[in-house]
Short mmCIF file of C-alpha atoms in Angstrom, two decimals:
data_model
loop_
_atom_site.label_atom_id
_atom_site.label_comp_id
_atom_site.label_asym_id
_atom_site.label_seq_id
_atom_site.Cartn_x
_atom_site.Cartn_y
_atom_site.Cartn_z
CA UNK A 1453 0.00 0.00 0.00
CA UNK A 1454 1.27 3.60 -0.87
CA UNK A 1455 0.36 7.11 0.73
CA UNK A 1456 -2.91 7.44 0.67
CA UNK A 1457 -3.85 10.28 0.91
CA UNK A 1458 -7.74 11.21 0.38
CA UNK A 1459 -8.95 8.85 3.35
CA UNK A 1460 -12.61 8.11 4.12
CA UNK A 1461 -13.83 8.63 7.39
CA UNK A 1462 -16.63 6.00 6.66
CA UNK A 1463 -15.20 3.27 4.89
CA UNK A 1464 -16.44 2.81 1.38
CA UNK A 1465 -17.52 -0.85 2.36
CA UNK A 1466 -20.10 0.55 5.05
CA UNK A 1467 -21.04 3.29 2.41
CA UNK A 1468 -22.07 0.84 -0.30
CA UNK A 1469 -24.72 -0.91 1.31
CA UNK A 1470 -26.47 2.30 0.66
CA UNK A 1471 -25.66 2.58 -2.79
CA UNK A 1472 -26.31 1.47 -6.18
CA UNK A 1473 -23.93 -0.44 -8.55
CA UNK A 1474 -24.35 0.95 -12.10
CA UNK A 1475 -23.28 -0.41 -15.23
CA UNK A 1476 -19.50 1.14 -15.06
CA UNK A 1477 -18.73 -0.17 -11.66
CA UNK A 1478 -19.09 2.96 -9.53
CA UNK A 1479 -20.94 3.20 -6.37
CA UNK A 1480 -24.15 5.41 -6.64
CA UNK A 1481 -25.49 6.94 -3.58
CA UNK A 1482 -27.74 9.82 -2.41
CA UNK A 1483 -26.63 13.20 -0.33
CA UNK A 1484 -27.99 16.25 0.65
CA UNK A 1485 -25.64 18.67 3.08
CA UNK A 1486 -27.50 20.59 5.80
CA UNK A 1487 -28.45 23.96 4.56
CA UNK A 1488 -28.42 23.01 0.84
CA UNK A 1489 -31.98 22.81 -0.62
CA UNK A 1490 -30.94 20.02 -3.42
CA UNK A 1491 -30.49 16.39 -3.01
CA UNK A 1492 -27.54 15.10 -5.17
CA UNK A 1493 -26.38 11.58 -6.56
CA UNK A 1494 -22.54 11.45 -5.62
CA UNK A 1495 -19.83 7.97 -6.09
CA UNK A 1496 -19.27 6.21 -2.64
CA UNK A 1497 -15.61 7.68 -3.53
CA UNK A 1498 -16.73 11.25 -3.37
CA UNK A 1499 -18.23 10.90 0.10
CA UNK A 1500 -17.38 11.50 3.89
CA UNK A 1501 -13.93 12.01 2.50
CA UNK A 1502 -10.99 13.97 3.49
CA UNK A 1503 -7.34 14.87 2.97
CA UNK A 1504 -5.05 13.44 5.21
CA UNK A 1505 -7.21 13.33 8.07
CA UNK A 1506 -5.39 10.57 9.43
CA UNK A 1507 -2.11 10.97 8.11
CA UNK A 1508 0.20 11.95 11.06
CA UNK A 1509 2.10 15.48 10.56
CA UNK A 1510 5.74 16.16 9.45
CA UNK A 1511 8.38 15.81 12.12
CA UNK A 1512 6.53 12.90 13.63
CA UNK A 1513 8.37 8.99 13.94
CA UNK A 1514 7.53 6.17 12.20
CA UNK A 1515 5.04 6.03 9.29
CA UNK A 1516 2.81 8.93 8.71
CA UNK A 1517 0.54 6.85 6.99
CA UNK A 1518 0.28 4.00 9.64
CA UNK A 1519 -2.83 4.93 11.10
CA UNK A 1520 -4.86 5.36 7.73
CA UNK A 1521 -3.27 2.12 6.73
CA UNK A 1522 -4.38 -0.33 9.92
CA UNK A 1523 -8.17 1.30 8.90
CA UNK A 1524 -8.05 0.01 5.81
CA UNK A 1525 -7.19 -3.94 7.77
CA UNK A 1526 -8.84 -4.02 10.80
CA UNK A 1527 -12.34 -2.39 9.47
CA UNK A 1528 -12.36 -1.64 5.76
CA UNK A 1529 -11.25 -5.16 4.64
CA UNK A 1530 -13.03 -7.01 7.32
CA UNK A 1531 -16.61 -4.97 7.27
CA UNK A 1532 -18.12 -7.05 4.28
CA UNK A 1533 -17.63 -10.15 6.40
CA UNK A 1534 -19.54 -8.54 9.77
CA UNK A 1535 -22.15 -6.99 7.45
CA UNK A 1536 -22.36 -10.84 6.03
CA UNK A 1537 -22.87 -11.64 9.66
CA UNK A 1538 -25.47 -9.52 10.27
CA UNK A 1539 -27.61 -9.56 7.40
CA UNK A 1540 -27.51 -13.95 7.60
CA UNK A 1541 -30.88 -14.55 8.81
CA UNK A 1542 -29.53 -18.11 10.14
CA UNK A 1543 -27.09 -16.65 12.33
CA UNK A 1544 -28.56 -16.18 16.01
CA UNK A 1545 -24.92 -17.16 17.62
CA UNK A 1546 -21.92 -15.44 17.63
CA UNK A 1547 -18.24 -16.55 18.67
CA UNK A 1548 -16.06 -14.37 20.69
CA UNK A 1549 -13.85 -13.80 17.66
CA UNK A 1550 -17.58 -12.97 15.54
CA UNK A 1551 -18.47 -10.61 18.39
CA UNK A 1552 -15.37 -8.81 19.02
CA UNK A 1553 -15.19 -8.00 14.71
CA UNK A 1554 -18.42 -6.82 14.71
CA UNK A 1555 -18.06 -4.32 17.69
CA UNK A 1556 -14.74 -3.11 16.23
CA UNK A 1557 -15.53 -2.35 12.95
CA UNK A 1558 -19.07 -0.63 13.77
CA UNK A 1559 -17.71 1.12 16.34
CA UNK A 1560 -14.65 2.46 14.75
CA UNK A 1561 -17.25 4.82 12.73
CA UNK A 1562 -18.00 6.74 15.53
CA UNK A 1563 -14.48 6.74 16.81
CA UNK A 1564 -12.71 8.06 13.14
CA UNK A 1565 -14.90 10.49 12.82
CA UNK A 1566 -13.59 14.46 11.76
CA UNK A 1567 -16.14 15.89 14.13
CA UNK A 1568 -14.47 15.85 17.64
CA UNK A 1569 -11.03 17.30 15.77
CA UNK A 1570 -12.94 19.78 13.41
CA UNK A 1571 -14.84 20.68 16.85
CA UNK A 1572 -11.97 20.87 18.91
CA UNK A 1573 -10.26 23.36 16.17
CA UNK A 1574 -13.42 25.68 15.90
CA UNK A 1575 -13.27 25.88 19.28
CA UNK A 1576 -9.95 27.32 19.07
CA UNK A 1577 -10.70 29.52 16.06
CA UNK A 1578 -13.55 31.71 17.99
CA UNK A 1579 -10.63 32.66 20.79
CA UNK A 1580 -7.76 33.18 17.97
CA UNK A 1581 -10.38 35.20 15.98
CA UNK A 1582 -11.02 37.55 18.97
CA UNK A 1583 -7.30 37.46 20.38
CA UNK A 1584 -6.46 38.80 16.20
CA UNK A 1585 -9.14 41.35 16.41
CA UNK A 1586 -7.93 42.60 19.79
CA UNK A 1587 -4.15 43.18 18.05
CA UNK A 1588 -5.15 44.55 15.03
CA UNK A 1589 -6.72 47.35 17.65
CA UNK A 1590 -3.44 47.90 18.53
CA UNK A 1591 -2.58 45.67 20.82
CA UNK A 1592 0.89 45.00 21.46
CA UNK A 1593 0.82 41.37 23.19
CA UNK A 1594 -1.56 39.07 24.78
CA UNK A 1595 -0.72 36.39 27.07
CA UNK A 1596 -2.76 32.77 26.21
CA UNK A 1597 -2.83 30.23 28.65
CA UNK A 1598 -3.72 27.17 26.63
CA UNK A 1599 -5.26 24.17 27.77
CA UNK A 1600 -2.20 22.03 27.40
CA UNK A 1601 -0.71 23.87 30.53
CA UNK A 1602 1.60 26.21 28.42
CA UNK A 1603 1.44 29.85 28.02
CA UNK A 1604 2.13 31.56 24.78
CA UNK A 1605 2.68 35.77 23.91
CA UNK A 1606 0.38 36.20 20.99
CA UNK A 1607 1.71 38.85 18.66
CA UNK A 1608 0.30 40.18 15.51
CA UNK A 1609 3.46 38.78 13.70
CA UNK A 1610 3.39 35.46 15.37
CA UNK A 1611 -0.52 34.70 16.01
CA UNK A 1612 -1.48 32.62 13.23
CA UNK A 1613 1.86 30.58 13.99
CA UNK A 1614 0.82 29.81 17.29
CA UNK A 1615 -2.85 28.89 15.70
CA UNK A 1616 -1.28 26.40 13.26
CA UNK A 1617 0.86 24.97 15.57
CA UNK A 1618 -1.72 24.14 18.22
CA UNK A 1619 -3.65 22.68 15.24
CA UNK A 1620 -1.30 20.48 14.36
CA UNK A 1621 -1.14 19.42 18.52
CA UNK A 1622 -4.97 18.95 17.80
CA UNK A 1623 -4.63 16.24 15.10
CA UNK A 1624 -1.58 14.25 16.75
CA UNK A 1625 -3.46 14.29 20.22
CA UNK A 1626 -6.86 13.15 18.34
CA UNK A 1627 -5.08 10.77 15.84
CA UNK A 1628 -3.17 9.01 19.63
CA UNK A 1629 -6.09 9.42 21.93
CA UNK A 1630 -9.34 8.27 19.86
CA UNK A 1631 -7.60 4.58 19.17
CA UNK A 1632 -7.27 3.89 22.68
CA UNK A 1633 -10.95 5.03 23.37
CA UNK A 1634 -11.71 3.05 20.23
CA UNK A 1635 -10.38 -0.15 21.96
CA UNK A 1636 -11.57 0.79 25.39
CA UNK A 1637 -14.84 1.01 24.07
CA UNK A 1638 -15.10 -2.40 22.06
CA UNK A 1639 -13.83 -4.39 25.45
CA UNK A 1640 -16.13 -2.35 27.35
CA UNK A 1641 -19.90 -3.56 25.03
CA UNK A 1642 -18.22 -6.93 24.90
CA UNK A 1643 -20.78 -8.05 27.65
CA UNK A 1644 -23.88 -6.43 25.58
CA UNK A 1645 -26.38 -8.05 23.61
CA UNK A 1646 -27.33 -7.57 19.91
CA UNK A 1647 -30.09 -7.33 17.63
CA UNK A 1648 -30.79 -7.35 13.84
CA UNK A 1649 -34.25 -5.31 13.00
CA UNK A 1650 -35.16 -5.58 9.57
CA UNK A 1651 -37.78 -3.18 9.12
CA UNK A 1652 -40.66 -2.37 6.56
CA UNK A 1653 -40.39 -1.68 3.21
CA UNK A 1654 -42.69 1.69 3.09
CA UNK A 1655 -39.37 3.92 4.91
CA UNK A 1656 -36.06 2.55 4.07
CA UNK A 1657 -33.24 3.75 6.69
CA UNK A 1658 -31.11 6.58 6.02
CA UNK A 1659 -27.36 7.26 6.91
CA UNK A 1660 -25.03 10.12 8.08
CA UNK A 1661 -21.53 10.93 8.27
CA UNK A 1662 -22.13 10.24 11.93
CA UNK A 1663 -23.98 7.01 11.51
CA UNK A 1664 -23.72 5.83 14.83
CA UNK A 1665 -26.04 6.92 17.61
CA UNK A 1666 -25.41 6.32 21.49
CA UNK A 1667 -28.71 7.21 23.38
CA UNK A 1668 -29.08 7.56 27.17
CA UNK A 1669 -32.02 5.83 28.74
CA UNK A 1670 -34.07 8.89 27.90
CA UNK A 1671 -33.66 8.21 24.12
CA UNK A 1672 -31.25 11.71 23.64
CA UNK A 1673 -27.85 11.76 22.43
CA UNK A 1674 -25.24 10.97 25.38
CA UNK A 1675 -21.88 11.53 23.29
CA UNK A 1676 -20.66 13.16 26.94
CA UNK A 1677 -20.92 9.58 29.14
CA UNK A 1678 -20.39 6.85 26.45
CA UNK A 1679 -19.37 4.20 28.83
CA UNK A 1680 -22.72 5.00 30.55
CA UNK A 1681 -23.63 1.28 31.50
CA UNK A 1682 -27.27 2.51 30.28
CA UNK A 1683 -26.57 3.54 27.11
CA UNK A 1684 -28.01 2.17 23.86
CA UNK A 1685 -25.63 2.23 20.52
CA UNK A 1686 -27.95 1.97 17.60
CA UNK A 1687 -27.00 2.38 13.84
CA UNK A 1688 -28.69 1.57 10.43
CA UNK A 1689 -26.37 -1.05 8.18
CA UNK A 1690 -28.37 -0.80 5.04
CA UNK A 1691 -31.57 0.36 4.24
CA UNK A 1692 -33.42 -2.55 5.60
CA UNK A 1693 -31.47 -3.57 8.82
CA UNK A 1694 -31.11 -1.43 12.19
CA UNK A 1695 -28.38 -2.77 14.46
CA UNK A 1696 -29.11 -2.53 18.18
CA UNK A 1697 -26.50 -3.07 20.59
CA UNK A 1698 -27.83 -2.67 23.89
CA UNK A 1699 -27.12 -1.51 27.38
CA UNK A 1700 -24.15 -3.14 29.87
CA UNK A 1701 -26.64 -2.82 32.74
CA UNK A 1702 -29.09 -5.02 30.95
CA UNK A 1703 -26.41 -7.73 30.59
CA UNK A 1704 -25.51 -9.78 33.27
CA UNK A 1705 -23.18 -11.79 31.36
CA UNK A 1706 -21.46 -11.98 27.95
CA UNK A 1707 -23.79 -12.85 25.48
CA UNK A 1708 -23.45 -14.18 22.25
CA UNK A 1709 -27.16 -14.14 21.26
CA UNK A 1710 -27.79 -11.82 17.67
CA UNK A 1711 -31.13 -11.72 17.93
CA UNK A 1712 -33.63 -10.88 15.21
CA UNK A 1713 -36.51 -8.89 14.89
CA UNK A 1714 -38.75 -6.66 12.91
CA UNK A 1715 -40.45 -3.33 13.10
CA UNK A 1716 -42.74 -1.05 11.34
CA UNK A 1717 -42.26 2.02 9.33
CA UNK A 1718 -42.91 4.17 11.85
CA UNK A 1719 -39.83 3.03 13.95
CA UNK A 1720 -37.52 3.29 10.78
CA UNK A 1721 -39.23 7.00 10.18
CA UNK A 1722 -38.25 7.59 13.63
CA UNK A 1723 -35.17 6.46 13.78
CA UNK A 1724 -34.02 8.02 10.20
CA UNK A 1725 -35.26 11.50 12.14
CA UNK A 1726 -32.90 10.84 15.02
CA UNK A 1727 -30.03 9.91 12.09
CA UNK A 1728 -30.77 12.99 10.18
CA UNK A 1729 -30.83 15.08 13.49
CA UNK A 1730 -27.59 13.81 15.01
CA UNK A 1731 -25.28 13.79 11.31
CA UNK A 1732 -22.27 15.93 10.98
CA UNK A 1733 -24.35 17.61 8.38
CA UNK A 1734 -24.56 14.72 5.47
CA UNK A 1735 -27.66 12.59 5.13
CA UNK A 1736 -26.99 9.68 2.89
CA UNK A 1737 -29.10 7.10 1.48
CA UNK A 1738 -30.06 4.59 -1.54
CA UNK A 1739 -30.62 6.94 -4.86
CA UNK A 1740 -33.98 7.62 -3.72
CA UNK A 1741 -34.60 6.82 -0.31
CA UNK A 1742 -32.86 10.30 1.06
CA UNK A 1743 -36.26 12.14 -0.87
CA UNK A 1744 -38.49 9.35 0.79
CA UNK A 1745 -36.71 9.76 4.14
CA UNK A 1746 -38.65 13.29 3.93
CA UNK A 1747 -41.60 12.53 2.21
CA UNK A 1748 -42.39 10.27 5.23
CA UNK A 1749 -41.45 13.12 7.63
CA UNK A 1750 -44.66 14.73 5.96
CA UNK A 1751 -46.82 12.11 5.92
CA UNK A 1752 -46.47 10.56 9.68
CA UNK A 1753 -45.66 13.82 11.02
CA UNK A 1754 -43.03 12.15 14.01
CA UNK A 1755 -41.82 14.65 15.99
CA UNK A 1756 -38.60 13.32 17.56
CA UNK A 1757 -39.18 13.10 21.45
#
């Protein structure tokens, strides 16, 4: 394997369960950004796709594409054998080694994610914004204290040094820090239990560029306590199947159960709401389904509680 350098965030194997296979061999699948009043057919190659977002910086040991590279292993190349997994309708036990794959590779798509870096930097942005604002007023020096413990004089010759180098301290510390959570995370659900919902064909499921949802026992969001033992970790894996992995406290032991079930359009309506809601600000979905995905909004009128 080379440099590779335009990395996907969600690997192109999760993204083409959601996408349609045309006569050239490319990947179609539908998009609409939030904001943008136009739904549009992209390539699974064109999506939730970035430059270098795991590539390590300059200066740093080793290879700087090592990170990008153990993706493509341990999730991209193994993902069309858990989605096999899941989507078998004979298959109601897991093995350890069947368990642990499946947790690793779903979970990794909330873990790789851009949003908790691009947040991180936007964060720092707003104060670099105001700190060049307050020099360009005259200002000769400002003292930051930083949230890595160091101080640093902010000039108007040097400020937008300071702001690229604490940028680049931003990716390294995400690229370290999010693999060990990653892991962490995976041994922590390896007590939960599983489920399969295929639901009905009248509202297909939706993705995001955030596809994976962890819900507190009140149904909201709880991206601030994931190891919550009450937590819920739901995500769609094509437009028929909803993955549930449930709660630690529910478990009393380590279960290799996948059970099966089914449910009606108005749980996939509601749960494509949620999906929509809780995206980085991509919906994505079969060439169709992203239109139907609001259509049904209209017609069941769900309210997401």
């Amino acid at each position: 394997m080379g440099s590779p350098k335009h990395q996907h965030f969600i690997p192109k194997s999760f993204l083409k369960q959601f996408a349609l296979k045309n006569e050239r061999d490319k990947y179609l699948i539908d998009t609409l950004m939030r904001g943008d009043a136009k739904i549009t057919t992209l390539t699974t190659t064109q999506v939730c796709v970035q430059k270098n977002i795991y590539t390590f910086p300059e200066g740093v040991e080793g290879d700087r594409f090592a990170l990008e590279k153990r993706y493509a292993v341990e999730v991209d190349a193994v993902y069309p054998e858990v989605y096999a997994l899941l989507s078998d309708p004979t298959i109601h036990k897991l093995t350890l080694e069947q368990k642990s794959k499946i947790l690793n590779t779903v979970l990794s798509l909330y873990f790789r994610t851009p949003f908790f870096l691009n947040e991180k930097n936007e964060r720092l942005d707003v104060r670099f914004d105001r700190f060049s604002n307050l020099l360009n007023n005259n200002k000769e020096q400002l003292i930051y204290n930083h949230d890595n413990g160091t101080s640093y004089t902010l000039t108007k010759e040097n400020i937008e040094d300071v702001r690229a180098m604490l940028k680049i301290e931003n990716k390294i510390k995400f690229l370290e820090e999010h693999l060990e959570q990653w892991k962490s995370f995976v041994e922590h659900k390896m007590v939960c239990g599983m489920e399969v919902i295929e639901v009905s064909d009248e509202v297909p499921l939706i993705s995001s560029d955030n596809p994976v949802l962890i819900l507190g026992s009140d149904g909201r969001p709880n991206y601030q306590d994931i190891f919550h033992p009450d937590n819920i970790i739901e995500v769609a894996i094509d437009p028929k199947k909803y993955l549930i992995i449930y709660p630690n406290a529910v478990s009393e032991e380590e279960s290799l159960d996948l059970k099966r079930g089914s449910r009606d359009k108005y749980f996939a309506a509601g749960v494509n709401l949620r999906t929509e809601e809780t995206s980085d600000g991509r919906v994505l979905g079969y060439p169709g389904d992203v239109h139907k995905h609001f259509e049904s909004q209209q017609k069941l009128c769900l309210v997401l509680i």
